[in-house]
PDB file of C-alpha atoms in Angstrom:
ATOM      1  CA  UNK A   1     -94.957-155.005  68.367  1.00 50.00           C
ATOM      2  CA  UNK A   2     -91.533-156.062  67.746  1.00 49.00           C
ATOM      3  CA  UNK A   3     -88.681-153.114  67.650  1.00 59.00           C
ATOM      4  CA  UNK A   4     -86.243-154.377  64.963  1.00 66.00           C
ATOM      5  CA  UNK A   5     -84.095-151.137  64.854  1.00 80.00           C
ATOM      6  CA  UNK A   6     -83.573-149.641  61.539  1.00 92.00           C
ATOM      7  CA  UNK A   7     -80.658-147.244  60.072  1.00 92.00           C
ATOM      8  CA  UNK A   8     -80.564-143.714  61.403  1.00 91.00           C
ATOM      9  CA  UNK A   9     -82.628-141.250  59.509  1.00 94.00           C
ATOM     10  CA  UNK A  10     -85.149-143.956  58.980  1.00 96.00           C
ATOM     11  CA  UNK A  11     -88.634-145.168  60.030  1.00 97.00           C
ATOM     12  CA  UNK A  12     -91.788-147.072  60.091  1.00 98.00           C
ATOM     13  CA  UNK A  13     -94.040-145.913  63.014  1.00 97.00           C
ATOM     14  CA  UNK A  14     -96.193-148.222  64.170  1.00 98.00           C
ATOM     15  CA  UNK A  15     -99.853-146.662  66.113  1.00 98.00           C
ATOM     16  CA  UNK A  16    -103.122-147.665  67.353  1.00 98.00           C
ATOM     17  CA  UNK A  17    -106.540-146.195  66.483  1.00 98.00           C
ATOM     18  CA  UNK A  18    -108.652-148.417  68.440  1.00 98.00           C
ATOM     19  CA  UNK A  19    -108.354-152.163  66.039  1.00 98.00           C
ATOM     20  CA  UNK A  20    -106.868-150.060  63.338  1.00 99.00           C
ATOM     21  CA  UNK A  21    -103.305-150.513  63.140  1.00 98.00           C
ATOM     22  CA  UNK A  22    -101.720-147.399  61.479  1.00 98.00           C
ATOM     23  CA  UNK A  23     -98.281-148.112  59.572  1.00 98.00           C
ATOM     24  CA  UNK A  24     -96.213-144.585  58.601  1.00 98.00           C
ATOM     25  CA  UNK A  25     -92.850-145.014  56.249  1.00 98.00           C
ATOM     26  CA  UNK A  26     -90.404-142.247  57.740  1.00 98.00           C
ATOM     27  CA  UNK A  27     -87.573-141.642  55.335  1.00 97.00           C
ATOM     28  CA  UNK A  28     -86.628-138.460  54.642  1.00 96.00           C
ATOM     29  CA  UNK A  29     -83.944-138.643  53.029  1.00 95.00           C
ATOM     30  CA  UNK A  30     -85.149-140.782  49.715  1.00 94.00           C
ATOM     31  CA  UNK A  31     -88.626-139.569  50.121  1.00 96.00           C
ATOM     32  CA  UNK A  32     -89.900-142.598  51.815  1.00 97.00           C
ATOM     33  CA  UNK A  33     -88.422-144.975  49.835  1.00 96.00           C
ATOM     34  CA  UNK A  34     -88.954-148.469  50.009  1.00 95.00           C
ATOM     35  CA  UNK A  35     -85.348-149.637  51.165  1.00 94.00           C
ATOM     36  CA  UNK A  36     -84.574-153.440  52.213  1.00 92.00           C
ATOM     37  CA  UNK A  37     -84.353-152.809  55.929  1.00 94.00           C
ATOM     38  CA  UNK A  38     -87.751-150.901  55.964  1.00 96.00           C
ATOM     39  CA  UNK A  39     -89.345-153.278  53.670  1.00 95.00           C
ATOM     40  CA  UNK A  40     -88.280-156.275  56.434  1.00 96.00           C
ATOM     41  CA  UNK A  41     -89.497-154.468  59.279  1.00 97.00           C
ATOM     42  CA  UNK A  42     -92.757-154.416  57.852  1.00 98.00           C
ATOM     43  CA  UNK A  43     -93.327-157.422  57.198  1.00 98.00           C
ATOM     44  CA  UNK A  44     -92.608-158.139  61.003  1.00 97.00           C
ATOM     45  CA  UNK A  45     -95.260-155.765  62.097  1.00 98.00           C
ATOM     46  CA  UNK A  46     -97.906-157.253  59.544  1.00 98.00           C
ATOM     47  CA  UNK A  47     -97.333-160.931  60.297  1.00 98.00           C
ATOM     48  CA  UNK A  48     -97.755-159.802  64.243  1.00 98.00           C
ATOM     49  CA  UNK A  49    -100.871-158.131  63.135  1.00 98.00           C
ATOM     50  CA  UNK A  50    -101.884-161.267  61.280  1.00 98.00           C
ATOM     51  CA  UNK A  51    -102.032-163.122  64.579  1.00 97.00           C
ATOM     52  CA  UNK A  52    -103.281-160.423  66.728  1.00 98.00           C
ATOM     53  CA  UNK A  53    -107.196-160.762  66.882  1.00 97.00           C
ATOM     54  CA  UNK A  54    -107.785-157.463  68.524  1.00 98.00           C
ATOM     55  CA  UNK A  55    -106.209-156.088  64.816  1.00 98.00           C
ATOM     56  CA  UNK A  56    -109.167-155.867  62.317  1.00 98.00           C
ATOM     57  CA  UNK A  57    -107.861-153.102  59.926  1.00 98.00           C
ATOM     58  CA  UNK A  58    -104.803-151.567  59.158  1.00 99.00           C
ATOM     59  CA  UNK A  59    -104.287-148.174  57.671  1.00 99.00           C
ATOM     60  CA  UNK A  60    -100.273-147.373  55.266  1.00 98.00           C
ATOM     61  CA  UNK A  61     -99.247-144.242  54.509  1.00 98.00           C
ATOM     62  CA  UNK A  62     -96.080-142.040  54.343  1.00 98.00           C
ATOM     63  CA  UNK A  63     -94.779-138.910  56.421  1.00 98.00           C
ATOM     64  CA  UNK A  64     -93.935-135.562  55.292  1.00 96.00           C
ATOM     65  CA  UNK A  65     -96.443-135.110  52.197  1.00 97.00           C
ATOM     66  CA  UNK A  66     -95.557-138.510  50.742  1.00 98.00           C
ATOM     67  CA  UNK A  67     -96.526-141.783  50.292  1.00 98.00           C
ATOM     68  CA  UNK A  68     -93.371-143.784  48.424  1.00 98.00           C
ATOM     69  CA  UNK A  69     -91.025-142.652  45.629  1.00 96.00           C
ATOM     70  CA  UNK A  70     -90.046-146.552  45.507  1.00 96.00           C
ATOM     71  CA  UNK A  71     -87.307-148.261  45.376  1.00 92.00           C
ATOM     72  CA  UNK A  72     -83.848-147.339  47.239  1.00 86.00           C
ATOM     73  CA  UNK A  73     -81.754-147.272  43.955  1.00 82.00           C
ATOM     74  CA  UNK A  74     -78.716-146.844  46.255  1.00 74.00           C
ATOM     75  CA  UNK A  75     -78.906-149.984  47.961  1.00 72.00           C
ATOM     76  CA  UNK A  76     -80.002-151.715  45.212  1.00 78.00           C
ATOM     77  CA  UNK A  77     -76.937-153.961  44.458  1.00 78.00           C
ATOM     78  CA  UNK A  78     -77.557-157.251  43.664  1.00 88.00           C
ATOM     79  CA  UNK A  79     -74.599-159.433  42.454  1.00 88.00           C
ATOM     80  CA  UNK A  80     -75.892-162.618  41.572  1.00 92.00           C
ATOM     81  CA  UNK A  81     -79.362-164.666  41.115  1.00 91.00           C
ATOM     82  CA  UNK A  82     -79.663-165.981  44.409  1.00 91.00           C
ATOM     83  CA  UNK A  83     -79.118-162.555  45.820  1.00 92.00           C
ATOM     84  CA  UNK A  84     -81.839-160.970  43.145  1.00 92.00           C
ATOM     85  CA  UNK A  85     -84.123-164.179  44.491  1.00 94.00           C
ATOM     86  CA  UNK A  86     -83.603-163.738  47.897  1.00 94.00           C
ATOM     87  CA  UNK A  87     -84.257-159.943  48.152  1.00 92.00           C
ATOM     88  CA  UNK A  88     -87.543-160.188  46.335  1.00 95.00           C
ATOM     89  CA  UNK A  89     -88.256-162.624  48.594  1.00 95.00           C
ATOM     90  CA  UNK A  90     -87.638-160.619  51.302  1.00 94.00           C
ATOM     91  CA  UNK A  91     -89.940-158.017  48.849  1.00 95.00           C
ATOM     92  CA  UNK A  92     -92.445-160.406  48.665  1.00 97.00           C
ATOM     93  CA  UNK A  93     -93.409-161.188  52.932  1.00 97.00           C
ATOM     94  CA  UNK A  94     -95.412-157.652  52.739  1.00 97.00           C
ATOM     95  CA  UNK A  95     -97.250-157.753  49.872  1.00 98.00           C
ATOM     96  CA  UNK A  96     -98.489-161.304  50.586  1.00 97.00           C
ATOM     97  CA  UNK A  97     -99.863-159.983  54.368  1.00 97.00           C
ATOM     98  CA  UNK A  98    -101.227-157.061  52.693  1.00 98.00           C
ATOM     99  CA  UNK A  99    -102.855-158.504  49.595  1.00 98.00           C
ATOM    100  CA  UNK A 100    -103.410-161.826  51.044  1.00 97.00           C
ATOM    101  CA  UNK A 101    -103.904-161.557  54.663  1.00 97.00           C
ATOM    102  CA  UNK A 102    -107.081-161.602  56.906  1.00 98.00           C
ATOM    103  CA  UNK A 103    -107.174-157.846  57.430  1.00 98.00           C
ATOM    104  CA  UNK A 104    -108.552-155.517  55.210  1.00 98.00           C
ATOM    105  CA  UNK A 105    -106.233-152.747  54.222  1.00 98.00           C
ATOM    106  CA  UNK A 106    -106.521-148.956  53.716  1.00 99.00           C
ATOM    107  CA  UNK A 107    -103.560-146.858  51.730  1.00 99.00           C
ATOM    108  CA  UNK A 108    -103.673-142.824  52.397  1.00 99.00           C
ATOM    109  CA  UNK A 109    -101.647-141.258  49.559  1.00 98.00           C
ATOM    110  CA  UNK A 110    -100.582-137.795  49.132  1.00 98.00           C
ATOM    111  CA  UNK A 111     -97.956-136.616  47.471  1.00 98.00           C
ATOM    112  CA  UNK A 112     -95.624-138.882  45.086  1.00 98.00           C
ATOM    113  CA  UNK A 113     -96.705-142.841  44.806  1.00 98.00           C
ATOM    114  CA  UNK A 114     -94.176-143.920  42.556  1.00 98.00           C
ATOM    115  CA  UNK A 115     -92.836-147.219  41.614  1.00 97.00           C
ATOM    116  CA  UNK A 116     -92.610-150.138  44.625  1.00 97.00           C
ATOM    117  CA  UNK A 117     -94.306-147.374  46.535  1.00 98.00           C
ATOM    118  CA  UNK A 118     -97.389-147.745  43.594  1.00 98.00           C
ATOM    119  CA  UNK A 119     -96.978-151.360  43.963  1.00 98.00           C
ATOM    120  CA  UNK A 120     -97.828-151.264  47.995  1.00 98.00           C
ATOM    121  CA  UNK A 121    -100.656-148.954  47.289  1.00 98.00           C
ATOM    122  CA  UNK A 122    -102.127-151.813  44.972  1.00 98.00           C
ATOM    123  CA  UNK A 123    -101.782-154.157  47.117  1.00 98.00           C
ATOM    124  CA  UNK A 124    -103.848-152.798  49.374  1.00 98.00           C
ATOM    125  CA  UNK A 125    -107.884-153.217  49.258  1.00 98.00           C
ATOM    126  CA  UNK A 126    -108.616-149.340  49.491  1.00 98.00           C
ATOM    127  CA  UNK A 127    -106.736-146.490  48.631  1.00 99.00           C
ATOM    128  CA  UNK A 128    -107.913-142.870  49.238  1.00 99.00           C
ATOM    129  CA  UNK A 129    -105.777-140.371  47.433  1.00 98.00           C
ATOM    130  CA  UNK A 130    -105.201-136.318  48.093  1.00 98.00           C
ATOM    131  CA  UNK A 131    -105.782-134.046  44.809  1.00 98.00           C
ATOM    132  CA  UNK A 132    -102.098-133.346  45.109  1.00 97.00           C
ATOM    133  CA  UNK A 133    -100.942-137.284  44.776  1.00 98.00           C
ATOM    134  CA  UNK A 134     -99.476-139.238  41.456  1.00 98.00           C
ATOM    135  CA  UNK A 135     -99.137-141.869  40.546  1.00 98.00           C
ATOM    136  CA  UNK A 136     -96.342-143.281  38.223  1.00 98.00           C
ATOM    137  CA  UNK A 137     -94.800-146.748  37.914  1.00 97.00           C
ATOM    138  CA  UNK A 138     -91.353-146.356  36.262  1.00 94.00           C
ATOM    139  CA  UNK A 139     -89.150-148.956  36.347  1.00 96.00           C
ATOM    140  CA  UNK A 140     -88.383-149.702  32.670  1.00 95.00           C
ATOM    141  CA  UNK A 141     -86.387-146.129  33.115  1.00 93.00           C
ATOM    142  CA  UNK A 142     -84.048-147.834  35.322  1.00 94.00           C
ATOM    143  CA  UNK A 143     -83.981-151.592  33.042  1.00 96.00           C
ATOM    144  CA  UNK A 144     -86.402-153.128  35.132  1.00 97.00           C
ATOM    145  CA  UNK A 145     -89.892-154.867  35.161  1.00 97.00           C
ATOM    146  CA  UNK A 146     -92.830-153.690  37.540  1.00 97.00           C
ATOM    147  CA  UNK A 147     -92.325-156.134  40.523  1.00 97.00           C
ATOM    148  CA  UNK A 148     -93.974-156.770  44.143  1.00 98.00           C
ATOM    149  CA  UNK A 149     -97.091-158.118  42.579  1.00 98.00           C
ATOM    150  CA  UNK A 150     -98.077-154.796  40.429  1.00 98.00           C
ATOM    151  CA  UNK A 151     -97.872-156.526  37.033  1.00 98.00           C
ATOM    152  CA  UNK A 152    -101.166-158.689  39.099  1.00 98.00           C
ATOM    153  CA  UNK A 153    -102.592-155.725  41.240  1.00 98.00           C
ATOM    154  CA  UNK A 154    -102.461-152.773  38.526  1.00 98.00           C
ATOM    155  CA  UNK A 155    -104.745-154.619  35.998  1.00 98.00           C
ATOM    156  CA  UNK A 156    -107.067-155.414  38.418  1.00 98.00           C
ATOM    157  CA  UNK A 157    -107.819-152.475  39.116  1.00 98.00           C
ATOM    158  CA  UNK A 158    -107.572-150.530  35.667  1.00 98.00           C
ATOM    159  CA  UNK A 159    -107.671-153.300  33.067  1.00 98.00           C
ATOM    160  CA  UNK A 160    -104.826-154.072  31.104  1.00 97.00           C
ATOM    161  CA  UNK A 161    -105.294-151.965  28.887  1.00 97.00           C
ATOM    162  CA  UNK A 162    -104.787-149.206  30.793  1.00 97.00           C
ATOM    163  CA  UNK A 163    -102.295-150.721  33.048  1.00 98.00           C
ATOM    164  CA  UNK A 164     -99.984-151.207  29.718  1.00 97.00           C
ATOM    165  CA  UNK A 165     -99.822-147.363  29.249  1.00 96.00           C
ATOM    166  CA  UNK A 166     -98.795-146.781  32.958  1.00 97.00           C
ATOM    167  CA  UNK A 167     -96.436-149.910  32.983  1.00 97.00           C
ATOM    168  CA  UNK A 168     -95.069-149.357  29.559  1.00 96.00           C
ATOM    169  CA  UNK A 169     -95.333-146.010  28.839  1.00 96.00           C
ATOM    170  CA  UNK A 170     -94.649-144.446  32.593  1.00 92.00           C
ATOM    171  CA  UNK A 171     -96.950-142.105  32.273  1.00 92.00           C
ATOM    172  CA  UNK A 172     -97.830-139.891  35.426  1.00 96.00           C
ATOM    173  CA  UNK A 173    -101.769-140.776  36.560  1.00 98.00           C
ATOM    174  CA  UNK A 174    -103.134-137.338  38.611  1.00 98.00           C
ATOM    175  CA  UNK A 175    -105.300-138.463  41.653  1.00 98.00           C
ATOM    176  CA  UNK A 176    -108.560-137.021  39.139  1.00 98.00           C
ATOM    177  CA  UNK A 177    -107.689-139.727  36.319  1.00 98.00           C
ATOM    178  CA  UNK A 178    -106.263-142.389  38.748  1.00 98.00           C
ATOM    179  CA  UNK A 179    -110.076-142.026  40.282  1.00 98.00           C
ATOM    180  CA  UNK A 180    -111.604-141.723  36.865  1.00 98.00           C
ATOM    181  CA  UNK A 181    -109.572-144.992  36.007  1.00 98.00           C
ATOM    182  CA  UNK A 182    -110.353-146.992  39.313  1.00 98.00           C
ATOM    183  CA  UNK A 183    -106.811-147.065  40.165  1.00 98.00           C
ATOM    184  CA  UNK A 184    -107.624-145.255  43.215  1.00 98.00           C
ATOM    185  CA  UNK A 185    -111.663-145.329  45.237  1.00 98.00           C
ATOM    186  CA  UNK A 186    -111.915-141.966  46.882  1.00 98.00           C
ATOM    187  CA  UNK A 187    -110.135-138.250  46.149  1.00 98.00           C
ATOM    188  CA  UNK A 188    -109.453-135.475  48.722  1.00 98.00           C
ATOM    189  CA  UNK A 189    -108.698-132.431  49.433  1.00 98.00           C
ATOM    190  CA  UNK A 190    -104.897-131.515  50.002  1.00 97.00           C
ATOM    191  CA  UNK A 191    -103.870-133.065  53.526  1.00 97.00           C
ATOM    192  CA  UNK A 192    -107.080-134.926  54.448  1.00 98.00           C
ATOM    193  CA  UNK A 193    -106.158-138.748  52.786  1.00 98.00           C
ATOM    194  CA  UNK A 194    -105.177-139.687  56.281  1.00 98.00           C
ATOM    195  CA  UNK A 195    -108.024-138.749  58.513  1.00 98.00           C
ATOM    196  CA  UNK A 196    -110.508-139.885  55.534  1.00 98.00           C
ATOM    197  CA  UNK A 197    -108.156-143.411  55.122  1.00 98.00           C
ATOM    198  CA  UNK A 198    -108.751-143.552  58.850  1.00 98.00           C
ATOM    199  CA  UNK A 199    -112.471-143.160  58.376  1.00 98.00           C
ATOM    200  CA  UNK A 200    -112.632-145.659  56.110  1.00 98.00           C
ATOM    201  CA  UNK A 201    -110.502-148.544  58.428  1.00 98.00           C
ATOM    202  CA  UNK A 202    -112.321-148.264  61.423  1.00 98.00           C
ATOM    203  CA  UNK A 203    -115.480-148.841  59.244  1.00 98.00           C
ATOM    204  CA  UNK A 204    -114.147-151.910  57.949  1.00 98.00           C
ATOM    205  CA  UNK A 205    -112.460-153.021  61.358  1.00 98.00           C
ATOM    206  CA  UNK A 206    -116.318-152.918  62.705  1.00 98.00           C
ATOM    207  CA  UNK A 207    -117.063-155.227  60.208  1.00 98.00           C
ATOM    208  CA  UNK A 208    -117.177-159.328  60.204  1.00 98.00           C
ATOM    209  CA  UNK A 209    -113.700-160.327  60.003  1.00 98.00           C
ATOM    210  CA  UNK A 210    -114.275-163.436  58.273  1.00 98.00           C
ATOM    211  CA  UNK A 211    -116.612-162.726  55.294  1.00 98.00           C
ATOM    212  CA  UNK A 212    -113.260-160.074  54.860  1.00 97.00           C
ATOM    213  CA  UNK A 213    -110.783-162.151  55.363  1.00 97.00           C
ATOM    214  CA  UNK A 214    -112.303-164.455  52.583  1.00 98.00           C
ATOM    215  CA  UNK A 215    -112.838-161.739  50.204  1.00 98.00           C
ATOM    216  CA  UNK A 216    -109.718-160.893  50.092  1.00 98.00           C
ATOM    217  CA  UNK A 217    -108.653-164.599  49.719  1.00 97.00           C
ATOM    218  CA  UNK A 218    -110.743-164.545  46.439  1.00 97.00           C
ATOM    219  CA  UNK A 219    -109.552-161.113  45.046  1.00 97.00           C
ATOM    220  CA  UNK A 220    -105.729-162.088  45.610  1.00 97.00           C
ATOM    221  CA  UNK A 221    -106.418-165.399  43.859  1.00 97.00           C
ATOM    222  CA  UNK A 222    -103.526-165.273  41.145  1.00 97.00           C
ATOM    223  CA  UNK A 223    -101.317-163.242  43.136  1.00 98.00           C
ATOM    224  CA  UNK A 224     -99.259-166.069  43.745  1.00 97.00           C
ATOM    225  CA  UNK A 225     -98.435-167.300  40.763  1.00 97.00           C
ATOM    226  CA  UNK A 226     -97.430-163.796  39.333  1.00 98.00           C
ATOM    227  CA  UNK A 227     -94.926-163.571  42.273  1.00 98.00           C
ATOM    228  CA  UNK A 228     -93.149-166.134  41.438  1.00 97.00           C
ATOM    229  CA  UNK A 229     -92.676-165.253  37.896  1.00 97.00           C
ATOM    230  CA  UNK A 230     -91.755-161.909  38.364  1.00 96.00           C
ATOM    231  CA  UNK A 231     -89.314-163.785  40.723  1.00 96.00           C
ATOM    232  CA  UNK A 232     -87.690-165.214  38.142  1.00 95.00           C
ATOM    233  CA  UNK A 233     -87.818-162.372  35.252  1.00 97.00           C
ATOM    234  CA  UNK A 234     -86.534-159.452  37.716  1.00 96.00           C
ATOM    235  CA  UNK A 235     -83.525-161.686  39.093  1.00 95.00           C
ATOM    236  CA  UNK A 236     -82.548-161.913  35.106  1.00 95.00           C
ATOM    237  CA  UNK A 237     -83.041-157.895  34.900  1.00 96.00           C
ATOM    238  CA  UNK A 238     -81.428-157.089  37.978  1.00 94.00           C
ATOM    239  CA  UNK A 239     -78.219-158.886  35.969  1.00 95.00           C
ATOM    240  CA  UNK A 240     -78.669-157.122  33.043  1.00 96.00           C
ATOM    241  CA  UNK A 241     -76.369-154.415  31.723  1.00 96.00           C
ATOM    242  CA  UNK A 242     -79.247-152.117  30.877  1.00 96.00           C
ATOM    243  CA  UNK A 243     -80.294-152.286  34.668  1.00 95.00           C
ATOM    244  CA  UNK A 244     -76.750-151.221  35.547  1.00 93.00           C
ATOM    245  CA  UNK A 245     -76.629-148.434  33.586  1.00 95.00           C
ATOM    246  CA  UNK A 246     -80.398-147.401  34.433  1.00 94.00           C
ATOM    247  CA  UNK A 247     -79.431-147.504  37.904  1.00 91.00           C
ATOM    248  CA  UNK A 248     -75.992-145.142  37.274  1.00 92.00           C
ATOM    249  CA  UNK A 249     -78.287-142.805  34.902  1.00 93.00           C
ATOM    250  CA  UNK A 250     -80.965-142.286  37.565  1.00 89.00           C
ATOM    251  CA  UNK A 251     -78.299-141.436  40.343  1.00 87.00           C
ATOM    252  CA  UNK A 252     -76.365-139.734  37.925  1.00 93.00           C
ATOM    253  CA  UNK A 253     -79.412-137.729  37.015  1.00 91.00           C
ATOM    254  CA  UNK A 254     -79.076-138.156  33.129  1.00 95.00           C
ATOM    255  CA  UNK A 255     -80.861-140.008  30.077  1.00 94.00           C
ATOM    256  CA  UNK A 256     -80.190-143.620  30.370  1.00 95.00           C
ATOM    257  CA  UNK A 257     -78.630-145.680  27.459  1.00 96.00           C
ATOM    258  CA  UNK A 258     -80.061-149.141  26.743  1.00 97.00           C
ATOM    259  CA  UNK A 259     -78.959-151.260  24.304  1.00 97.00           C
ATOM    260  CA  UNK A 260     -80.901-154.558  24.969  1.00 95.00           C
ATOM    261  CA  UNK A 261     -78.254-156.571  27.091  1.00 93.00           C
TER     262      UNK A 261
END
């Protein structure tokens, strides 16, 4: 695998099980976060797993008790549309390997899955969860849409019904109702997502890779279109005045102000 070196303090370690290929974010400071520069070097390591036949599964999860509190809110910046285009763009390379790529995909979660972190979960095909994980989405608390395909991926898997209250209402999902709600397939006990997440990749990397690859082909079918939507309606947000002061009220660690502009 390519070594694109990222800031200090953060990580994405890339392992081997065999033909599972085992992706860890490494963050510590912002709880795993899903900043730009980790965000690009994943993409890297899933389009050389794309290519690499000897790959059949691959297996994403976070260090330290965590899977993703989302976005980096302090390097989220952007200035100008091309700039809000071009970083979901960037956003975008991952979530197309993982949702639409030939290998089938297992997320272990414990701990937080929040926001972008909830939307890589969904865009995996599996995702086995520890009793101690939640789920949340969040961004309207920060003037923002869902975004890296969840608006497609969440309703797939829980209806839209449910994906409204979650998306709308950011209501906190325990790993019981996120089970009970098919937003996650399996539940464990504290600490054992990984090793059960692993279980559950090298099954599928014994399996035919074509009959998966074109299963996933048909379950993503959509995806692309609701990309490039949210695309263009998170470039408008990111411009917005409410996003700017959601973004100073979450790092300022008080009650956010909107007013509609």
């Amino acid at each position: 695998m390519s070594e694109t070196p990222l800031p200090d303090g953060m990580a994405l370690h890339v392992a081997r099980d065999g033909a599972v290929l085992l992706l860890t974010l490494d963050y510590p400071a912002r709880r795993n976060a899903l900043a730009v520069p980790l965000r690009d070097r994943m993409a890297e390591v899933l389009e050389e797993a794309e290519a690499d036949p000897a790959i059949r599964a691959i297996l994403v999860t976070g260090a330290s008790g965590t899977f993703c509190s989302g976005g980096d809110l302090s390097g989220m910046d952007v200035k100008d549309a091309l700039g809000g285009r071009e970083r979901l763009r960037r956003a975008h390379r991952s979530i197309r390997l993982l949702a639409t790529g030939s290998k089938p995909v297992v997320a272990a979660v414990e701990g937080w899955c929040v926001g972008a972190g909830l939307s890589l979960a969904c865009a995996c095909d599996l995702i086995v969860a520890a009793e101690d994980a939640r789920f949340m989405a969040g961004f309207g608390k920060v003037g923002l849409m869902a975004d890296l395909g969840l608006p497609f991926t969440l309703p797939a898997r829980v209806g839209a019904g449910r994906a409204r209250r979650i998306l709308m209402l950011h209501e906190q999902v325990t790993a019981a109702e996120a089970e009970r709600i098919g937003l996650v397939e399996e539940v464990v006990h504290r600490g054992e997502a990984l090793p059960r997440a692993l279980e559950r990749a090298r099954y599928l990397a014994e399996q035919a890779p074509t009959p998966m690859a074109l299963t996933k082909s048909m379950l993503a079918a959509g995806l692309e279109a609701a990309l490039e939507a949210e695309r263009h309606f998170q470039t408008t947000l990111f411009l917005s005045a409410d996003h700017k002061e959601g973004r100073a009220a979450f790092l300022e660690k008080r009650p956010a102000q909107f007013t509609g502009s």
